[in-house]
Amino acid sequence: GDSVTQMEGPVTLSEEAFLTINCTYTATGYPSLFWYVQYPGEGLQLLLKATKADDKGSNKGFEATYRKETTSFHLEKGSVQVSDSAVYFCALRKGAAGGTSYGKLTFGQGTILTVHP
Amino acid sequence: DGGITQSPKYLFRKEGQNVTLSCEQNLNHDAMYWYRQDPGQGLRLIYYSQIVNDFQKGDIAEGYSVSREKKESFPLTVTSAQKNPTAFYLCASSIELGGVPPMNTEAFFGQGTRLTVV
């Protein structure tokens, strides 16, 4: 079945450090890929997405590129801030064959990021 | 403002009781989902519904039940048969446009309900 694997956390960085959170996936067909962010006590918010190979999603200084050859969607940010402290989830989503859509999201286990001043 | 509303934010249940978690959306989305979140395990799908009056089991449906009588509403009941119900529950919705590959859509999430068995 489909699966998503994220790098183990927690990740602790100083402000303005470079961030990479690795994400790899296993899926048949053509999934769309997403990064969601969850702040303490809240639901998930979409951070960025990419729907086909070589697409780059970007938002709020975060970037991730859909690499079909390595089945990866690593999240990067050049200079993190204290306000980026949260849990980050990588996820994939695809429709079913035959024209019937079922958009189940498959999530990785989440990576806790803590940024210190 | 359009969005998904879950209530209550915190819920306490005695062992042996059923409880119902509310999820309402005004985004006119066809599909709705319930996920369970446990520390270090990511999110696991409990139930999903693509249209009114139809729903399907997800990966961990045992001990849960749902209904979809209205497009806007997808309540989740945690029954006494659920052996370990303490968790954070998240409701989500999405447009279902179909097609392979899937259309460029994402799921929108509510703020969650934290259920604790006391």
CSV table of C-alpha atoms in Angstrom, one decimal:
chain,number,residue,atom,x,y,z
A,1,GLY,CA,0.0,0.0,0.0
A,2,ASP,CA,0.9,3.7,-0.1
A,3,SER,CA,3.2,5.0,2.6
A,4,VAL,CA,5.1,8.2,3.6
A,5,THR,CA,8.3,8.2,5.6
A,6,GLN,CA,9.6,11.3,7.3
A,7,MET,CA,12.9,11.9,9.0
A,8,GLU,CA,12.7,11.2,12.7
A,9,GLY,CA,12.5,14.2,15.0
A,10,PRO,CA,12.5,16.2,17.0
A,11,VAL,CA,14.6,18.7,15.1
A,12,THR,CA,16.0,21.6,17.2
A,13,LEU,CA,17.6,24.6,15.4
A,14,SER,CA,18.7,28.1,16.2
A,15,GLU,CA,17.0,31.0,14.6
A,16,GLU,CA,18.2,31.8,11.0
A,17,ALA,CA,19.5,28.2,10.6
A,18,PHE,CA,18.8,26.2,7.4
A,19,LEU,CA,16.1,23.6,7.7
A,20,THR,CA,15.6,20.3,5.8
A,21,ILE,CA,13.0,17.8,6.7
A,22,ASN,CA,13.3,14.7,4.5
A,23,CYS,CA,10.2,12.9,3.1
A,24,THR,CA,10.1,9.9,0.9
A,25,TYR,CA,7.0,8.0,-0.4
A,26,THR,CA,5.9,4.8,-1.8
A,27,ALA,CA,2.8,4.8,-4.1
A,28,THR,CA,1.6,3.6,-7.4
A,29,GLY,CA,0.3,5.9,-10.0
A,30,TYR,CA,0.6,9.7,-9.8
A,31,PRO,CA,0.1,11.0,-6.3
A,32,SER,CA,-0.1,14.7,-5.4
A,33,LEU,CA,2.3,15.6,-2.5
A,34,PHE,CA,1.7,18.0,0.4
A,35,TRP,CA,3.3,19.5,3.4
A,36,TYR,CA,1.0,20.4,6.3
A,37,VAL,CA,1.9,22.3,9.4
A,38,GLN,CA,0.3,21.9,12.9
A,39,TYR,CA,0.8,24.5,15.6
A,40,PRO,CA,0.3,23.5,19.2
A,41,GLY,CA,-3.3,22.5,20.0
A,42,GLU,CA,-4.6,23.3,16.5
A,43,GLY,CA,-5.6,21.4,13.3
A,44,LEU,CA,-3.5,21.1,10.2
A,45,GLN,CA,-2.9,23.8,7.7
A,46,LEU,CA,-1.7,23.3,4.2
A,47,LEU,CA,1.9,24.7,3.8
A,48,LEU,CA,2.6,23.8,0.2
A,49,LYS,CA,1.8,21.2,-2.5
A,50,ALA,CA,3.0,19.8,-5.8
A,51,THR,CA,0.9,17.7,-8.2
A,52,LYS,CA,3.4,16.4,-10.7
A,53,ALA,CA,7.1,15.5,-11.1
A,54,ASP,CA,9.5,18.4,-10.9
A,55,ASP,CA,6.9,20.8,-9.6
A,56,LYS,CA,8.1,23.0,-6.8
A,57,GLY,CA,5.7,24.0,-4.1
A,58,SER,CA,6.6,27.1,-2.1
A,59,ASN,CA,5.0,29.2,0.7
A,60,LYS,CA,6.2,31.5,3.5
A,61,GLY,CA,9.9,30.8,2.6
A,62,PHE,CA,9.4,27.0,2.6
A,63,GLU,CA,10.0,25.0,-0.6
A,64,ALA,CA,9.8,21.4,-1.7
A,65,THR,CA,10.3,19.8,-5.1
A,66,TYR,CA,8.5,16.7,-6.3
A,67,ARG,CA,11.2,14.2,-7.3
A,68,LYS,CA,9.7,11.2,-8.9
A,69,GLU,CA,13.1,9.6,-9.6
A,70,THR,CA,13.9,9.5,-5.9
A,71,THR,CA,10.3,9.4,-4.7
A,72,SER,CA,11.0,12.3,-2.4
A,73,PHE,CA,9.5,15.7,-1.4
A,74,HIS,CA,12.0,17.2,1.1
A,75,LEU,CA,11.0,20.4,2.9
A,76,GLU,CA,13.5,23.2,3.0
A,77,LYS,CA,13.7,26.7,4.4
A,78,GLY,CA,16.8,28.9,4.2
A,79,SER,CA,16.3,30.8,7.5
A,80,VAL,CA,14.0,29.6,10.2
A,81,GLN,CA,12.2,31.7,12.8
A,82,VAL,CA,11.0,31.0,16.3
A,83,SER,CA,7.4,31.2,14.9
A,84,ASP,CA,8.2,28.2,12.6
A,85,SER,CA,8.2,25.9,15.6
A,86,ALA,CA,5.5,23.3,14.9
A,87,VAL,CA,4.9,19.8,13.7
A,88,TYR,CA,5.3,19.2,10.0
A,89,PHE,CA,3.5,16.4,8.1
A,90,CYS,CA,4.3,15.1,4.7
A,91,ALA,CA,1.4,13.5,2.9
A,92,LEU,CA,0.3,12.1,-0.5
A,93,ARG,CA,-3.0,11.9,-2.2
A,94,LYS,CA,-4.3,10.3,-5.3
A,95,GLY,CA,-7.4,9.5,-7.1
A,96,ALA,CA,-8.5,5.9,-7.9
A,97,ALA,CA,-8.3,4.4,-11.3
A,98,GLY,CA,-11.4,4.2,-13.5
A,99,GLY,CA,-12.4,7.8,-12.9
A,100,THR,CA,-13.7,7.3,-9.4
A,101,SER,CA,-12.0,9.7,-7.1
A,102,TYR,CA,-11.1,8.9,-3.6
A,103,GLY,CA,-8.8,11.5,-2.2
A,104,LYS,CA,-7.5,9.7,0.8
A,105,LEU,CA,-4.5,11.5,2.4
A,106,THR,CA,-1.7,9.2,3.6
A,107,PHE,CA,0.4,10.9,6.2
A,108,GLY,CA,3.9,10.5,7.5
A,109,GLN,CA,4.4,10.4,11.2
A,110,GLY,CA,5.2,14.0,11.6
A,111,THR,CA,8.4,15.9,12.5
A,112,ILE,CA,8.5,18.2,15.5
A,113,LEU,CA,10.5,21.3,14.8
A,114,THR,CA,11.7,23.6,17.7
A,115,VAL,CA,13.5,26.9,16.9
A,116,HIS,CA,15.3,28.7,19.6
A,117,PRO,CA,16.1,32.4,19.6
B,1,ASP,CA,-15.7,33.0,6.5
B,2,GLY,CA,-15.7,29.5,5.0
B,3,GLY,CA,-14.2,26.7,6.9
B,4,ILE,CA,-14.6,23.6,9.0
B,5,THR,CA,-15.8,23.8,12.6
B,6,GLN,CA,-15.3,21.0,15.1
B,7,SER,CA,-16.9,21.0,18.5
B,8,PRO,CA,-16.3,20.7,21.3
B,9,LYS,CA,-12.6,21.5,21.5
B,10,TYR,CA,-12.1,19.3,24.6
B,11,LEU,CA,-14.3,16.4,25.6
B,12,PHE,CA,-14.2,14.1,28.5
B,13,ARG,CA,-15.9,10.7,28.5
B,14,LYS,CA,-16.4,8.1,31.2
B,15,GLU,CA,-15.6,4.5,30.3
B,16,GLY,CA,-18.5,2.7,28.7
B,17,GLN,CA,-20.1,5.9,27.3
B,18,ASN,CA,-20.7,6.8,23.7
B,19,VAL,CA,-19.8,10.3,22.7
B,20,THR,CA,-20.4,12.2,19.5
B,21,LEU,CA,-17.9,14.7,17.9
B,22,SER,CA,-19.4,17.4,15.7
B,23,CYS,CA,-17.9,18.5,12.3
B,24,GLU,CA,-19.6,21.1,10.1
B,25,GLN,CA,-18.2,22.7,6.9
B,26,ASN,CA,-19.6,25.6,4.8
B,27,LEU,CA,-17.1,25.1,1.9
B,28,ASN,CA,-19.6,23.2,-0.2
B,29,HIS,CA,-17.1,20.3,-0.3
B,30,ASP,CA,-18.3,16.9,-1.3
B,31,ALA,CA,-15.9,14.7,0.7
B,32,MET,CA,-15.4,14.7,4.4
B,33,TYR,CA,-12.9,12.7,6.5
B,34,TRP,CA,-12.2,11.8,10.1
B,35,TYR,CA,-8.7,11.2,11.3
B,36,ARG,CA,-7.2,10.2,14.6
B,37,GLN,CA,-3.9,11.6,15.8
B,38,ASP,CA,-1.8,9.9,18.4
B,39,PRO,CA,1.7,11.1,19.5
B,40,GLY,CA,4.4,9.9,17.1
B,41,GLN,CA,2.0,8.1,14.8
B,42,GLY,CA,0.9,10.7,12.4
B,43,LEU,CA,-2.8,10.7,11.3
B,44,ARG,CA,-4.8,7.6,10.7
B,45,LEU,CA,-8.1,7.6,8.7
B,46,ILE,CA,-11.2,6.4,10.6
B,47,TYR,CA,-14.0,7.0,8.1
B,48,TYR,CA,-14.6,9.0,5.0
B,49,SER,CA,-17.6,10.1,2.9
B,50,GLN,CA,-17.6,11.2,-0.7
B,51,ILE,CA,-21.3,12.1,-1.0
B,52,VAL,CA,-24.4,12.4,1.2
B,53,ASN,CA,-25.8,9.2,2.6
B,54,ASP,CA,-22.7,7.3,1.8
B,55,PHE,CA,-19.6,6.6,3.8
B,56,GLN,CA,-16.7,4.1,3.9
B,57,LYS,CA,-14.5,2.6,6.6
B,58,GLY,CA,-10.9,3.8,6.8
B,59,ASP,CA,-7.9,2.1,8.3
B,60,ILE,CA,-9.1,2.1,11.9
B,61,ALA,CA,-12.9,2.1,11.9
B,62,GLU,CA,-13.5,-0.4,14.7
B,63,GLY,CA,-15.3,1.2,17.6
B,64,TYR,CA,-16.5,4.2,15.6
B,65,SER,CA,-19.6,5.2,13.7
B,66,VAL,CA,-20.5,8.1,11.4
B,67,SER,CA,-23.5,9.5,9.5
B,68,ARG,CA,-23.7,11.8,6.5
B,69,GLU,CA,-27.3,13.0,6.3
B,70,LYS,CA,-26.3,16.5,5.1
B,71,LYS,CA,-23.5,17.7,2.9
B,72,GLU,CA,-22.3,20.1,5.6
B,73,SER,CA,-22.2,17.7,8.5
B,74,PHE,CA,-20.2,14.5,9.3
B,75,PRO,CA,-20.5,13.6,13.0
B,76,LEU,CA,-18.3,10.9,14.5
B,77,THR,CA,-19.5,8.7,17.4
B,78,VAL,CA,-16.9,7.1,19.5
B,79,THR,CA,-18.6,4.0,21.0
B,80,SER,CA,-17.9,2.1,24.1
B,81,ALA,CA,-16.4,-0.6,21.8
B,82,GLN,CA,-13.4,1.6,21.1
B,83,LYS,CA,-10.8,0.3,23.5
B,84,ASN,CA,-8.4,3.2,23.5
B,85,PRO,CA,-10.4,6.3,22.6
B,86,THR,CA,-8.1,9.0,24.2
B,87,ALA,CA,-6.7,10.9,21.2
B,88,PHE,CA,-6.9,14.1,19.1
B,89,TYR,CA,-9.6,13.8,16.4
B,90,LEU,CA,-9.4,15.8,13.2
B,91,CYS,CA,-12.1,16.4,10.6
B,92,ALA,CA,-11.3,17.4,7.1
B,93,SER,CA,-13.1,18.1,3.9
B,94,SER,CA,-12.1,18.4,0.2
B,95,ILE,CA,-13.6,19.0,-3.3
B,96,GLU,CA,-13.7,15.7,-5.2
B,97,LEU,CA,-13.1,16.5,-8.8
B,98,GLY,CA,-12.0,13.1,-9.9
B,99,GLY,CA,-9.5,12.0,-12.5
B,100,VAL,CA,-6.2,10.3,-12.6
B,101,PRO,CA,-3.9,12.0,-11.8
B,102,PRO,CA,-6.0,13.8,-9.2
B,103,MET,CA,-7.0,17.4,-9.6
B,104,ASN,CA,-5.0,20.0,-7.8
B,105,THR,CA,-7.0,19.9,-4.6
B,106,GLU,CA,-6.1,19.6,-0.9
B,107,ALA,CA,-8.0,18.8,2.3
B,108,PHE,CA,-8.9,21.5,4.7
B,109,PHE,CA,-8.9,20.6,8.4
B,110,GLY,CA,-10.8,21.7,11.5
B,111,GLN,CA,-9.2,22.7,14.7
B,112,GLY,CA,-9.6,19.3,16.3
B,113,THR,CA,-11.3,17.8,19.3
B,114,ARG,CA,-9.2,16.3,22.1
B,115,LEU,CA,-11.1,13.4,23.7
B,116,THR,CA,-10.0,12.1,27.1
B,117,VAL,CA,-11.5,9.0,28.8
B,118,VAL,CA,-11.7,9.5,32.6
